[in-house]
PDB file of C-alpha atoms in Angstrom:
ATOM      1  CA  MET A  47      85.155  86.701 102.923  1.00  0.00           C
ATOM      2  CA  GLN A  48      88.375  88.623 103.246  1.00  0.00           C
ATOM      3  CA  MET A  49      88.558  89.033 107.234  1.00  0.00           C
ATOM      4  CA  PRO A  50      88.735  85.298 108.053  1.00  0.00           C
ATOM      5  CA  SER A  51      92.156  85.098 105.984  1.00  0.00           C
ATOM      6  CA  TYR A  52      93.466  88.433 108.416  1.00  0.00           C
ATOM      7  CA  GLU A  53      92.862  85.946 111.492  1.00  0.00           C
ATOM      8  CA  ALA A  54      94.525  83.460 109.626  1.00  0.00           C
ATOM      9  CA  ASP A  55      97.641  85.326 108.895  1.00  0.00           C
ATOM     10  CA  LYS A  56      97.812  87.404 112.520  1.00  0.00           C
ATOM     11  CA  GLN A  57     100.886  86.912 113.103  1.00  0.00           C
ATOM     12  CA  ARG A  58     102.417  87.651 109.692  1.00  0.00           C
ATOM     13  CA  PHE A  59     100.710  91.642 110.566  1.00  0.00           C
ATOM     14  CA  ALA A  60     102.030  91.325 113.897  1.00  0.00           C
ATOM     15  CA  HIS A  61     105.417  90.133 112.709  1.00  0.00           C
ATOM     16  CA  ALA A  62     105.122  92.892 109.908  1.00  0.00           C
ATOM     17  CA  ASP A  63     104.303  95.354 113.272  1.00  0.00           C
ATOM     18  CA  ALA A  64     100.621  96.268 111.562  1.00  0.00           C
ATOM     19  CA  GLN A  65      97.243  95.876 112.906  1.00  0.00           C
ATOM     20  CA  VAL A  66      94.051  94.784 111.307  1.00  0.00           C
ATOM     21  CA  LEU A  67      91.370  96.619 111.437  1.00  0.00           C
ATOM     22  CA  GLY A  68      87.862  96.275 110.008  1.00  0.00           C
ATOM     23  CA  ILE A  69      85.206  98.908 109.049  1.00  0.00           C
ATOM     24  CA  SER A  70      81.908  98.563 108.342  1.00  0.00           C
ATOM     25  CA  VAL A  71      78.340 100.044 107.992  1.00  0.00           C
ATOM     26  CA  ASP A  72      76.824  97.257 109.412  1.00  0.00           C
ATOM     27  CA  SER A  73      75.688  97.662 113.275  1.00  0.00           C
ATOM     28  CA  ILE A  74      77.491  96.893 116.339  1.00  0.00           C
ATOM     29  CA  PRO A  75      74.727  94.116 117.085  1.00  0.00           C
ATOM     30  CA  CYS A  76      75.930  92.729 113.107  1.00  0.00           C
ATOM     31  CA  HIS A  77      79.372  92.483 113.603  1.00  0.00           C
ATOM     32  CA  VAL A  78      79.520  90.461 117.479  1.00  0.00           C
ATOM     33  CA  ALA A  79      77.034  88.120 115.568  1.00  0.00           C
ATOM     34  CA  TRP A  80      79.367  87.954 112.366  1.00  0.00           C
ATOM     35  CA  ALA A  81      82.465  87.671 114.442  1.00  0.00           C
ATOM     36  CA  LYS A  82      80.955  84.754 116.211  1.00  0.00           C
ATOM     37  CA  SER A  83      80.147  82.904 113.505  1.00  0.00           C
ATOM     38  CA  LEU A  84      83.323  82.749 112.135  1.00  0.00           C
ATOM     39  CA  GLY A  85      84.395  81.564 115.281  1.00  0.00           C
ATOM     40  CA  GLY A  86      85.869  85.371 116.790  1.00  0.00           C
ATOM     41  CA  ILE A  87      88.215  87.376 115.728  1.00  0.00           C
ATOM     42  CA  SER A  88      91.370  89.189 117.136  1.00  0.00           C
ATOM     43  CA  TYR A  89      90.371  92.521 115.747  1.00  0.00           C
ATOM     44  CA  HIS A  90      88.672  95.520 115.604  1.00  0.00           C
ATOM     45  CA  LEU A  91      85.719  96.234 113.705  1.00  0.00           C
ATOM     46  CA  LEU A  92      84.626  99.588 113.030  1.00  0.00           C
ATOM     47  CA  SER A  93      80.760  99.948 113.252  1.00  0.00           C
ATOM     48  CA  ASP A  94      80.363 103.012 110.792  1.00  0.00           C
ATOM     49  CA  PHE A  95      76.532 102.594 111.273  1.00  0.00           C
ATOM     50  CA  HIS A  96      75.639 106.429 112.156  1.00  0.00           C
ATOM     51  CA  PRO A  97      75.789 108.841 110.790  1.00  0.00           C
ATOM     52  CA  LYS A  98      75.859 105.940 108.071  1.00  0.00           C
ATOM     53  CA  GLY A  99      79.107 106.023 106.171  1.00  0.00           C
ATOM     54  CA  ASP A 100      80.840 108.864 107.668  1.00  0.00           C
ATOM     55  CA  VAL A 101      84.149 107.090 107.663  1.00  0.00           C
ATOM     56  CA  CYS A 102      83.742 105.093 104.204  1.00  0.00           C
ATOM     57  CA  ARG A 103      83.196 108.771 103.059  1.00  0.00           C
ATOM     58  CA  MET A 104      86.209 110.063 104.148  1.00  0.00           C
ATOM     59  CA  TYR A 105      88.126 107.390 102.552  1.00  0.00           C
ATOM     60  CA  GLY A 106      86.255 107.178  99.191  1.00  0.00           C
ATOM     61  CA  SER A 107      84.723 104.417  99.831  1.00  0.00           C
ATOM     62  CA  TRP A 108      81.548 104.671 100.237  1.00  0.00           C
ATOM     63  CA  ARG A 109      78.858 103.796  97.275  1.00  0.00           C
ATOM     64  CA  GLU A 110      76.231 106.021  97.502  1.00  0.00           C
ATOM     65  CA  ASP A 111      73.998 103.707  94.520  1.00  0.00           C
ATOM     66  CA  GLY A 112      74.159 101.305  97.140  1.00  0.00           C
ATOM     67  CA  GLY A 113      74.318 102.415 100.595  1.00  0.00           C
ATOM     68  CA  PHE A 114      77.453 100.518 101.618  1.00  0.00           C
ATOM     69  CA  SER A 115      81.334 100.797 101.413  1.00  0.00           C
ATOM     70  CA  ASN A 116      83.587  99.430  98.537  1.00  0.00           C
ATOM     71  CA  ARG A 117      86.121  96.513  99.654  1.00  0.00           C
ATOM     72  CA  ASP A 118      88.998  98.806  99.783  1.00  0.00           C
ATOM     73  CA  LEU A 119      92.299  98.424 101.808  1.00  0.00           C
ATOM     74  CA  PHE A 120      94.661 101.009 103.239  1.00  0.00           C
ATOM     75  CA  ILE A 121      97.819 101.194 105.323  1.00  0.00           C
ATOM     76  CA  VAL A 122      98.070 104.001 107.450  1.00  0.00           C
ATOM     77  CA  ASP A 123     101.401 104.225 108.487  1.00  0.00           C
ATOM     78  CA  LYS A 124     102.583 105.121 112.105  1.00  0.00           C
ATOM     79  CA  GLU A 125     102.026 109.038 111.390  1.00  0.00           C
ATOM     80  CA  GLY A 126      98.743 108.321 110.013  1.00  0.00           C
ATOM     81  CA  LYS A 127      98.986 109.073 106.782  1.00  0.00           C
ATOM     82  CA  ILE A 128      97.490 106.700 103.759  1.00  0.00           C
ATOM     83  CA  ALA A 129     100.438 104.812 102.461  1.00  0.00           C
ATOM     84  CA  TYR A 130      98.746 102.661 100.321  1.00  0.00           C
ATOM     85  CA  ILE A 131      95.193 101.972  98.376  1.00  0.00           C
ATOM     86  CA  ASP A 132      93.833  99.000  97.475  1.00  0.00           C
ATOM     87  CA  ARG A 133      90.168  99.153  95.424  1.00  0.00           C
ATOM     88  CA  HIS A 134      88.549  95.953  94.865  1.00  0.00           C
ATOM     89  CA  GLU A 135      85.271  94.480  93.083  1.00  0.00           C
ATOM     90  CA  LEU A 136      83.182  93.617  95.857  1.00  0.00           C
ATOM     91  CA  LEU A 137      83.135  90.072  94.247  1.00  0.00           C
ATOM     92  CA  ASP A 138      87.152  90.066  94.373  1.00  0.00           C
ATOM     93  CA  GLN A 139      89.244  88.277  96.740  1.00  0.00           C
ATOM     94  CA  PRO A 140      92.658  90.843  97.741  1.00  0.00           C
ATOM     95  CA  ASN A 141      95.665  88.940  98.325  1.00  0.00           C
ATOM     96  CA  ASN A 142      97.135  89.261 101.865  1.00  0.00           C
ATOM     97  CA  GLU A 143     100.512  88.884  99.637  1.00  0.00           C
ATOM     98  CA  GLU A 144      99.964  92.472  98.321  1.00  0.00           C
ATOM     99  CA  LEU A 145     100.018  93.334 101.555  1.00  0.00           C
ATOM    100  CA  PHE A 146     103.002  91.958 103.087  1.00  0.00           C
ATOM    101  CA  ASP A 147     104.820  93.200 100.190  1.00  0.00           C
ATOM    102  CA  VAL A 148     104.046  96.349 100.938  1.00  0.00           C
ATOM    103  CA  LEU A 149     103.917  96.390 104.580  1.00  0.00           C
ATOM    104  CA  SER A 150     107.807  94.842 103.917  1.00  0.00           C
ATOM    105  CA  LYS A 151     109.177  98.146 101.768  1.00  0.00           C
ATOM    106  CA  MET A 152     107.998 100.516 104.468  1.00  0.00           C
TER     107      MET A 152
END
């Protein structure tokens, strides 16, 4: 899972003046249980549960055929504009170094 690597790199994200936010179509109780299973996480998780997938649809990440979202990474700048999109297959593990490279150029 990619989300634990964000936790491991939280100081680097803070140094880059970046905030990590997780979004999935899982319910809040699922998020709480998942975070607890990892020993806790320090960033916020958004539950795009009801109406299911609305945020994912707005970002073009919704998979209608599966009823869940793609594994997509977005960097949103301080003006609220999408500055970077990285789309991955569900089983691919994105590399945080790519994110830090983009953040260093902003």
